[in-house]
Amino acid sequence: MRIPRFYLPHPIQAGQQLDLPPTLFHHAIQVLRLSAGESLILFNGDSGEYLARLETVGKRSATVLLENFSSANTESPVQLTLALAIIKPEKMDFALQKAVELGVTHIQPLITQRSVVRIGKEKADKKVEHWEGIAIAACEQSGRTRLPTISPPQTLDAWLEQKTTGSCLLLAPGEFPSIHQLPAQLPPPIALLIGPEGGFTDEEVEQCLRAGMTAVSLGPRILRAETASIAALTLLQHRYGDF
């Protein structure tokens, strides 16, 4: 049976005994029904993970002992940014979850001309917090020991103005090279830009190309944004990462 993994955003070290925070207690004890003597794995995003054992379990609290540290590194050798135009909430959640499982190191939600969902400044912080929760759960499930960063939403214009280093790929329909036709090596980090449900406008595509982005295609079929992100990230990990 696989040992359950949990993210604990605190400094931790082997030999330490600590109380489980309320949210972790709820998940480990009340949802998974772990009991005293059972093992769990804790990680805090600083790389590596700790094998821990439940020492005591009460109705409202539990303590664990961190027994040993493992320097396990499950991060991809390629730094990948997913710049994804904001799509409908459940589809956005799905796309971000799978992106984290596929090893992205940074996620940039974008507002484009055809974005169906608009997020005001007053809701942006709550939305990022929600997405971070999805990223944490995906890291726990996939065995990652570092959390990807998620930036607040910004416009495509603003993102293009600040994006200056590495390689920038624009996923677009049409007669563009496929990912496997890209050079064997690309200057890191690699950023992948994917549009919303209705795609980018012609003006936005031209704007991206003028900004120095390289257009790539996934073939003759039009994919949904969440499908395209999974397919393109998988191909990039296969060509430049650890797939």
CSV table of C-alpha atoms in Angstrom, one decimal:
chain,number,residue,atom,x,y,z
A,1,MET,CA,0.0,0.0,0.0
A,2,ARG,CA,1.3,3.4,-1.0
A,3,ILE,CA,2.2,5.7,2.0
A,4,PRO,CA,0.1,8.8,1.9
A,5,ARG,CA,2.0,12.1,1.3
A,6,PHE,CA,1.1,15.5,2.7
A,7,TYR,CA,2.5,19.0,2.2
A,8,LEU,CA,3.5,20.8,5.4
A,9,PRO,CA,4.5,24.5,4.8
A,10,HIS,CA,6.8,24.7,7.8
A,11,PRO,CA,10.6,24.2,8.5
A,12,ILE,CA,10.9,20.5,9.5
A,13,GLN,CA,13.8,18.1,10.3
A,14,ALA,CA,14.4,14.5,11.1
A,15,GLY,CA,13.9,13.6,14.7
A,16,GLN,CA,11.3,16.4,15.2
A,17,GLN,CA,8.0,15.7,16.9
A,18,LEU,CA,5.1,17.9,15.9
A,19,ASP,CA,1.3,18.4,16.0
A,20,LEU,CA,-0.5,18.1,12.8
A,21,PRO,CA,-2.0,21.4,11.6
A,22,PRO,CA,-5.9,21.3,11.5
A,23,THR,CA,-6.2,20.9,7.7
A,24,LEU,CA,-3.6,18.1,7.6
A,25,PHE,CA,-5.3,16.5,10.6
A,26,HIS,CA,-8.6,16.5,8.9
A,27,HIS,CA,-7.3,14.9,5.7
A,28,ALA,CA,-5.0,12.3,7.4
A,29,ILE,CA,-7.1,11.3,10.4
A,30,GLN,CA,-10.7,12.2,9.6
A,31,VAL,CA,-10.7,11.4,5.8
A,32,LEU,CA,-8.1,8.7,5.4
A,33,ARG,CA,-8.6,7.3,8.9
A,34,LEU,CA,-5.0,6.9,9.7
A,35,SER,CA,-4.3,5.6,13.2
A,36,ALA,CA,-1.4,5.6,15.6
A,37,GLY,CA,1.7,3.7,14.4
A,38,GLU,CA,0.9,4.2,10.7
A,39,SER,CA,3.4,5.9,8.3
A,40,LEU,CA,3.0,9.0,6.3
A,41,ILE,CA,5.3,11.2,4.2
A,42,LEU,CA,5.7,14.9,4.7
A,43,PHE,CA,7.4,17.5,2.5
A,44,ASN,CA,7.6,21.3,2.8
A,45,GLY,CA,8.6,22.3,-0.8
A,46,ASP,CA,12.3,22.7,0.0
A,47,SER,CA,13.2,19.5,-1.9
A,48,GLY,CA,13.2,16.1,-0.4
A,49,GLU,CA,10.7,14.4,1.9
A,50,TYR,CA,10.4,13.0,5.4
A,51,LEU,CA,9.1,9.6,6.5
A,52,ALA,CA,7.0,10.2,9.6
A,53,ARG,CA,5.0,8.0,11.9
A,54,LEU,CA,1.8,8.9,13.8
A,55,GLU,CA,2.6,8.8,17.5
A,56,THR,CA,-0.7,9.8,19.0
A,57,VAL,CA,-4.2,10.3,17.6
A,58,GLY,CA,-7.0,12.0,19.5
A,59,LYS,CA,-10.4,13.3,18.6
A,60,ARG,CA,-9.1,16.8,17.6
A,61,SER,CA,-5.3,16.4,17.4
A,62,ALA,CA,-2.5,14.1,16.4
A,63,THR,CA,1.3,14.1,16.7
A,64,VAL,CA,3.9,12.7,14.4
A,65,LEU,CA,7.6,11.9,14.6
A,66,LEU,CA,9.7,12.6,11.6
A,67,GLU,CA,11.9,9.5,11.5
A,68,ASN,CA,14.2,10.1,8.5
A,69,PHE,CA,14.9,12.4,5.5
A,70,SER,CA,15.0,11.3,1.9
A,71,SER,CA,16.6,13.6,-0.7
A,72,ALA,CA,14.4,12.1,-3.4
A,73,ASN,CA,14.3,14.4,-6.4
A,74,THR,CA,11.3,13.9,-8.7
A,75,GLU,CA,11.6,17.3,-10.5
A,76,SER,CA,12.0,17.5,-14.2
A,77,PRO,CA,15.4,18.8,-15.6
A,78,VAL,CA,13.5,21.2,-17.8
A,79,GLN,CA,12.0,24.4,-16.3
A,80,LEU,CA,8.5,24.7,-17.9
A,81,THR,CA,6.1,27.6,-17.6
A,82,LEU,CA,2.5,27.2,-18.6
A,83,ALA,CA,0.9,30.5,-19.6
A,84,LEU,CA,-2.7,29.5,-20.0
A,85,ALA,CA,-5.6,31.8,-20.9
A,86,ILE,CA,-8.2,31.6,-18.2
A,87,ILE,CA,-11.0,29.1,-19.2
A,88,LYS,CA,-14.1,27.9,-17.4
A,89,PRO,CA,-13.4,27.1,-13.7
A,90,GLU,CA,-13.7,23.3,-13.7
A,91,LYS,CA,-11.7,23.1,-16.9
A,92,MET,CA,-9.0,25.5,-15.6
A,93,ASP,CA,-8.8,23.4,-12.4
A,94,PHE,CA,-8.3,20.3,-14.4
A,95,ALA,CA,-5.7,21.8,-16.7
A,96,LEU,CA,-3.7,23.2,-13.8
A,97,GLN,CA,-3.9,19.9,-11.9
A,98,LYS,CA,-2.5,17.9,-14.9
A,99,ALA,CA,0.1,20.6,-15.6
A,100,VAL,CA,1.5,20.2,-12.1
A,101,GLU,CA,1.5,16.4,-12.4
A,102,LEU,CA,3.4,16.8,-15.7
A,103,GLY,CA,6.1,18.8,-14.0
A,104,VAL,CA,5.6,22.5,-14.7
A,105,THR,CA,7.5,24.9,-12.5
A,106,HIS,CA,5.5,28.0,-13.0
A,107,ILE,CA,1.9,28.8,-14.0
A,108,GLN,CA,0.8,32.1,-15.4
A,109,PRO,CA,-3.0,32.6,-15.9
A,110,LEU,CA,-3.7,35.1,-18.6
A,111,ILE,CA,-6.6,37.3,-19.7
A,112,THR,CA,-7.0,37.4,-23.4
A,113,GLN,CA,-9.5,39.0,-25.8
A,114,ARG,CA,-11.7,35.9,-26.0
A,115,SER,CA,-11.4,34.8,-22.4
A,116,VAL,CA,-14.9,33.7,-21.3
A,117,VAL,CA,-14.1,34.1,-17.6
A,118,ARG,CA,-13.0,37.5,-16.3
A,119,ILE,CA,-11.5,37.8,-12.8
A,120,GLY,CA,-11.5,41.1,-11.1
A,121,LYS,CA,-8.8,42.3,-8.8
A,122,GLU,CA,-10.9,41.7,-5.8
A,123,LYS,CA,-11.3,38.0,-6.6
A,124,ALA,CA,-7.8,37.4,-8.0
A,125,ASP,CA,-6.2,36.6,-4.6
A,126,LYS,CA,-8.9,34.0,-3.7
A,127,LYS,CA,-8.6,32.4,-7.1
A,128,VAL,CA,-4.8,32.1,-6.8
A,129,GLU,CA,-5.3,30.6,-3.4
A,130,HIS,CA,-7.7,28.1,-4.8
A,131,TRP,CA,-5.3,27.2,-7.6
A,132,GLU,CA,-2.5,26.8,-5.1
A,133,GLY,CA,-4.6,24.3,-3.3
A,134,ILE,CA,-5.0,22.3,-6.5
A,135,ALA,CA,-1.3,22.4,-7.1
A,136,ILE,CA,-0.5,21.2,-3.6
A,137,ALA,CA,-2.9,18.2,-4.0
A,138,ALA,CA,-1.3,17.4,-7.3
A,139,CYS,CA,2.2,17.5,-5.8
A,140,GLU,CA,1.0,15.2,-3.0
A,141,GLN,CA,-0.4,12.7,-5.4
A,142,SER,CA,2.4,12.8,-8.0
A,143,GLY,CA,5.3,12.6,-5.6
A,144,ARG,CA,6.7,16.0,-6.4
A,145,THR,CA,8.7,17.6,-3.6
A,146,ARG,CA,8.7,21.2,-4.9
A,147,LEU,CA,5.6,23.3,-5.5
A,148,PRO,CA,5.2,25.2,-8.7
A,149,THR,CA,4.6,28.9,-8.4
A,150,ILE,CA,1.3,30.4,-9.6
A,151,SER,CA,1.3,34.1,-10.5
A,152,PRO,CA,-1.8,36.4,-10.3
A,153,PRO,CA,-3.7,36.7,-13.5
A,154,GLN,CA,-2.5,39.4,-15.9
A,155,THR,CA,-3.2,40.4,-19.5
A,156,LEU,CA,-1.5,38.9,-22.5
A,157,ASP,CA,-0.1,42.3,-23.3
A,158,ALA,CA,1.5,42.7,-19.8
A,159,TRP,CA,3.0,39.2,-19.9
A,160,LEU,CA,4.5,39.7,-23.4
A,161,GLU,CA,6.2,42.9,-22.2
A,162,GLN,CA,7.9,41.2,-19.3
A,163,LYS,CA,8.8,37.9,-21.0
A,164,THR,CA,12.4,38.3,-22.1
A,165,THR,CA,14.5,35.2,-21.3
A,166,GLY,CA,14.4,31.6,-22.4
A,167,SER,CA,12.3,30.1,-25.2
A,168,CYS,CA,8.6,31.1,-25.7
A,169,LEU,CA,6.3,28.7,-27.6
A,170,LEU,CA,2.9,29.7,-28.9
A,171,LEU,CA,0.5,26.9,-29.5
A,172,ALA,CA,-1.6,27.7,-32.5
A,173,PRO,CA,-3.6,25.9,-35.2
A,174,GLY,CA,-2.2,26.1,-38.7
A,175,GLU,CA,0.8,25.1,-40.7
A,176,PHE,CA,3.4,25.5,-38.0
A,177,PRO,CA,6.1,23.1,-37.0
A,178,SER,CA,5.3,20.4,-34.5
A,179,ILE,CA,7.0,20.1,-31.2
A,180,HIS,CA,9.2,17.2,-32.3
A,181,GLN,CA,10.5,19.4,-35.1
A,182,LEU,CA,11.9,22.0,-32.7
A,183,PRO,CA,15.7,22.1,-32.2
A,184,ALA,CA,17.1,19.4,-30.1
A,185,GLN,CA,18.0,22.0,-27.5
A,186,LEU,CA,16.1,25.1,-26.5
A,187,PRO,CA,17.4,27.9,-24.2
A,188,PRO,CA,15.8,27.4,-20.8
A,189,PRO,CA,13.4,28.1,-19.3
A,190,ILE,CA,10.6,27.1,-21.8
A,191,ALA,CA,7.3,28.9,-21.7
A,192,LEU,CA,4.2,27.5,-23.4
A,193,LEU,CA,1.4,29.8,-24.3
A,194,ILE,CA,-2.1,28.3,-24.8
A,195,GLY,CA,-5.3,30.3,-25.6
A,196,PRO,CA,-8.8,30.2,-24.3
A,197,GLU,CA,-11.9,28.3,-25.5
A,198,GLY,CA,-12.2,30.4,-28.6
A,199,GLY,CA,-8.5,30.6,-29.3
A,200,PHE,CA,-6.4,33.6,-29.9
A,201,THR,CA,-7.5,36.3,-32.2
A,202,ASP,CA,-5.4,36.9,-35.4
A,203,GLU,CA,-4.2,40.1,-33.9
A,204,GLU,CA,-3.0,38.3,-30.7
A,205,VAL,CA,-1.2,35.6,-32.8
A,206,GLU,CA,0.6,38.4,-34.7
A,207,GLN,CA,1.4,40.2,-31.5
A,208,CYS,CA,3.0,37.1,-30.1
A,209,LEU,CA,5.0,36.4,-33.2
A,210,ARG,CA,6.2,40.0,-33.2
A,211,ALA,CA,7.3,39.5,-29.6
A,212,GLY,CA,9.6,36.7,-30.8
A,213,MET,CA,7.5,33.7,-29.9
A,214,THR,CA,7.8,30.5,-31.9
A,215,ALA,CA,4.5,29.1,-33.1
A,216,VAL,CA,4.0,25.3,-32.9
A,217,SER,CA,1.1,23.1,-33.8
A,218,LEU,CA,-0.4,19.9,-32.5
A,219,GLY,CA,-1.6,18.8,-35.9
A,220,PRO,CA,-4.8,19.3,-38.0
A,221,ARG,CA,-7.4,18.7,-35.2
A,222,ILE,CA,-8.6,21.5,-32.9
A,223,LEU,CA,-8.2,20.5,-29.3
A,224,ARG,CA,-9.8,22.0,-26.2
A,225,ALA,CA,-7.5,24.2,-24.2
A,226,GLU,CA,-7.3,21.7,-21.3
A,227,THR,CA,-6.5,18.8,-23.8
A,228,ALA,CA,-4.0,20.9,-25.6
A,229,SER,CA,-2.1,21.8,-22.4
A,230,ILE,CA,-1.8,18.1,-21.5
A,231,ALA,CA,-0.7,17.0,-25.0
A,232,ALA,CA,1.8,19.8,-25.5
A,233,LEU,CA,3.4,19.5,-22.0
A,234,THR,CA,3.7,15.8,-22.4
A,235,LEU,CA,5.5,16.3,-25.8
A,236,LEU,CA,7.8,18.9,-24.2
A,237,GLN,CA,8.7,16.6,-21.3
A,238,HIS,CA,9.4,13.8,-23.8
A,239,ARG,CA,11.7,16.0,-25.9
A,240,TYR,CA,13.4,18.1,-23.3
A,241,GLY,CA,12.5,16.6,-19.9
A,242,ASP,CA,12.5,13.2,-18.3
A,243,PHE,CA,9.7,11.3,-20.1
